[in-house]
Every structure is written in structure tokens, then in C-alpha cells.
Short mmCIF file of C-alpha atoms in Angstrom, two decimals:
data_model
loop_
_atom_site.label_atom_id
_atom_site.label_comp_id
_atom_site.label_asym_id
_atom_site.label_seq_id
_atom_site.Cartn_x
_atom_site.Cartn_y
_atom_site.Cartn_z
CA UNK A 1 0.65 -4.99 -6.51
CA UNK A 2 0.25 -8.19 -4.88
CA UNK A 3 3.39 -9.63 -6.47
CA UNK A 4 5.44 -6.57 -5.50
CA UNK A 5 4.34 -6.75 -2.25
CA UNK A 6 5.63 -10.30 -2.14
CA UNK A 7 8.92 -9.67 -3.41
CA UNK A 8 9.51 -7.27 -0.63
CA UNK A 9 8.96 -4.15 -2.93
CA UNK A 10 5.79 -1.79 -1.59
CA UNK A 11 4.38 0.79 -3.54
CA UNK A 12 4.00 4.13 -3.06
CA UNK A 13 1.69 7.00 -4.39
CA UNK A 14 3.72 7.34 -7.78
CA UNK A 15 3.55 3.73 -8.37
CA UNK A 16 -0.54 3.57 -7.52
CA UNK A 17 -1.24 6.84 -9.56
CA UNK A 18 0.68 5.02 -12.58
CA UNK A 19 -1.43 1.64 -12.55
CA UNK A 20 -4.32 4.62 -12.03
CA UNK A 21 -3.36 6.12 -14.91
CA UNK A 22 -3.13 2.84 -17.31
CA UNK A 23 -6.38 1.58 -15.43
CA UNK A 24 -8.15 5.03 -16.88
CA UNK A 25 -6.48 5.18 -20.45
CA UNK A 26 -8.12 1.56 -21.00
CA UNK A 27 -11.43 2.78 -19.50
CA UNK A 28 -11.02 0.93 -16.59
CA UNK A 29 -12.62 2.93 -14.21
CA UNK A 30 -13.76 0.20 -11.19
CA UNK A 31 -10.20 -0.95 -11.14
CA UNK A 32 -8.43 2.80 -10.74
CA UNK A 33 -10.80 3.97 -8.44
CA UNK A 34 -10.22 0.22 -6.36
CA UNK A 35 -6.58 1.25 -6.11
CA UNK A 36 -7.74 4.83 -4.70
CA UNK A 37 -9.02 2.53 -1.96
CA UNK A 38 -5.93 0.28 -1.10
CA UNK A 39 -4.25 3.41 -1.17
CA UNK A 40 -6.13 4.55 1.39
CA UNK A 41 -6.50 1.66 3.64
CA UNK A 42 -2.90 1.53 3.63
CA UNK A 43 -2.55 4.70 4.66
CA UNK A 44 -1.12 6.44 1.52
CA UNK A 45 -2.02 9.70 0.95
CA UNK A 46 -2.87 10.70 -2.46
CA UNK A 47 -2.00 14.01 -3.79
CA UNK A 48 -2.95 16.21 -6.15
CA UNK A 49 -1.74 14.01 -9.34
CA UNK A 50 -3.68 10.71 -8.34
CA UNK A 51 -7.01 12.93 -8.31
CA UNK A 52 -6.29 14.31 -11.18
CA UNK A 53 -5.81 11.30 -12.73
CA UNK A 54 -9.00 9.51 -11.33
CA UNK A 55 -11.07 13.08 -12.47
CA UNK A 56 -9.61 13.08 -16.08
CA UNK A 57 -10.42 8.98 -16.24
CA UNK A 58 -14.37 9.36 -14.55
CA UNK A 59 -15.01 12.05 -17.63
CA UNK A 60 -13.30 10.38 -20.53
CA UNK A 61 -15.82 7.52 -19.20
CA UNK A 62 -18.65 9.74 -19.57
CA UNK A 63 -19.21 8.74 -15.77
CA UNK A 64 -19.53 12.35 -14.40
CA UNK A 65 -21.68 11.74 -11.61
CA UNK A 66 -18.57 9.46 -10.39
CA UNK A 67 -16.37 12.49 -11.12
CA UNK A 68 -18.16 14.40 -9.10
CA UNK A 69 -18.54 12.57 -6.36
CA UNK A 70 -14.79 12.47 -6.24
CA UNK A 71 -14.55 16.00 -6.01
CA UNK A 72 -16.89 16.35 -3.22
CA UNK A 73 -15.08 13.58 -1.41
CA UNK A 74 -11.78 15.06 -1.89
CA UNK A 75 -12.93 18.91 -0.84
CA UNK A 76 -14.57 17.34 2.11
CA UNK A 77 -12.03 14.43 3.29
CA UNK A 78 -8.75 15.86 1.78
CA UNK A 79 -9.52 19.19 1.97
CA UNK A 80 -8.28 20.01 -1.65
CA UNK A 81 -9.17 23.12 -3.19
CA UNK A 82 -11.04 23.63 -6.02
CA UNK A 83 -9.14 25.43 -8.20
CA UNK A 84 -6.16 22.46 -8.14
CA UNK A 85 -7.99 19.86 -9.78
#
């Protein structure tokens, strides 16, 4: 990110839900869910795809409590609905 960033480039939600993606397929959860938070300090608002991402990598982790706390965060912050992720 930093390096895009430098080269004038600056990513948006597809290209954070991507590195998201990679982040959870290697088990890589701290890193993923450390992008949810630049995201968010930068103002980018995630949609429906980057929690589903972040869900799907907390519970091929095993780390459900995580994945639940996500949830609650995102039907009390985002105000996503249940039934979409």
C-alpha cells in the first residue's frame, strides 16, 4: 500500500478487499483485519464483499470469537443486515 501510495496511485475498497482476501487465504488474519482499519481511518467504506471476506477468513482460522465480533461491529457501526453476510 505504502508503495502505491508513493507512486501517486491510492487504493480503493476493491484493491484493500483483494490484499484482504490473499491476507485470509494464507491465514493471515492480524494483517487483513489491520487493513479493515486503514480502510477505515482513511475513510473508505467497506461494503458488503470486504466483510465477507474478513468473516469467511476469521472461520477458516478457527478464530470465531473474532468472527463474531465482526458481525456485531458491522450490525452495530455499519448497520449491515444479517442476512447479507
Amino acid at each position: 500500500m505504502d508503495d502505491m501510495e508513493t507512486a501517486g496511485l491510492h487504493p480503493d475498497v476493491i484493491t484493500y478487499a483483494t490484499l484482504m482476501d490473499a491476507y485470509c487465504k494464507t491465514g493471515e488474519m492480524d494483517k487483513a483485519h489491520e487493513l479493515l482499519r486503514k480502510m477505515l481511518e482513511r475513510r473508505i467504506q467497506p461494503t458488503l464483499v470486504t466483510f465477507n471476506v474478513l468473516m469467511k477468513g476469521f472461520c477458516m482460522s478457527g478464530m470465531l470469537e473474532d468472527g463474531e465480533k465482526l458481525l456485531q461491529w458491522m450490525l452495530e457501526k455499519c448497520k449491515a443486515k444479517r442476512n447479507h453476510v
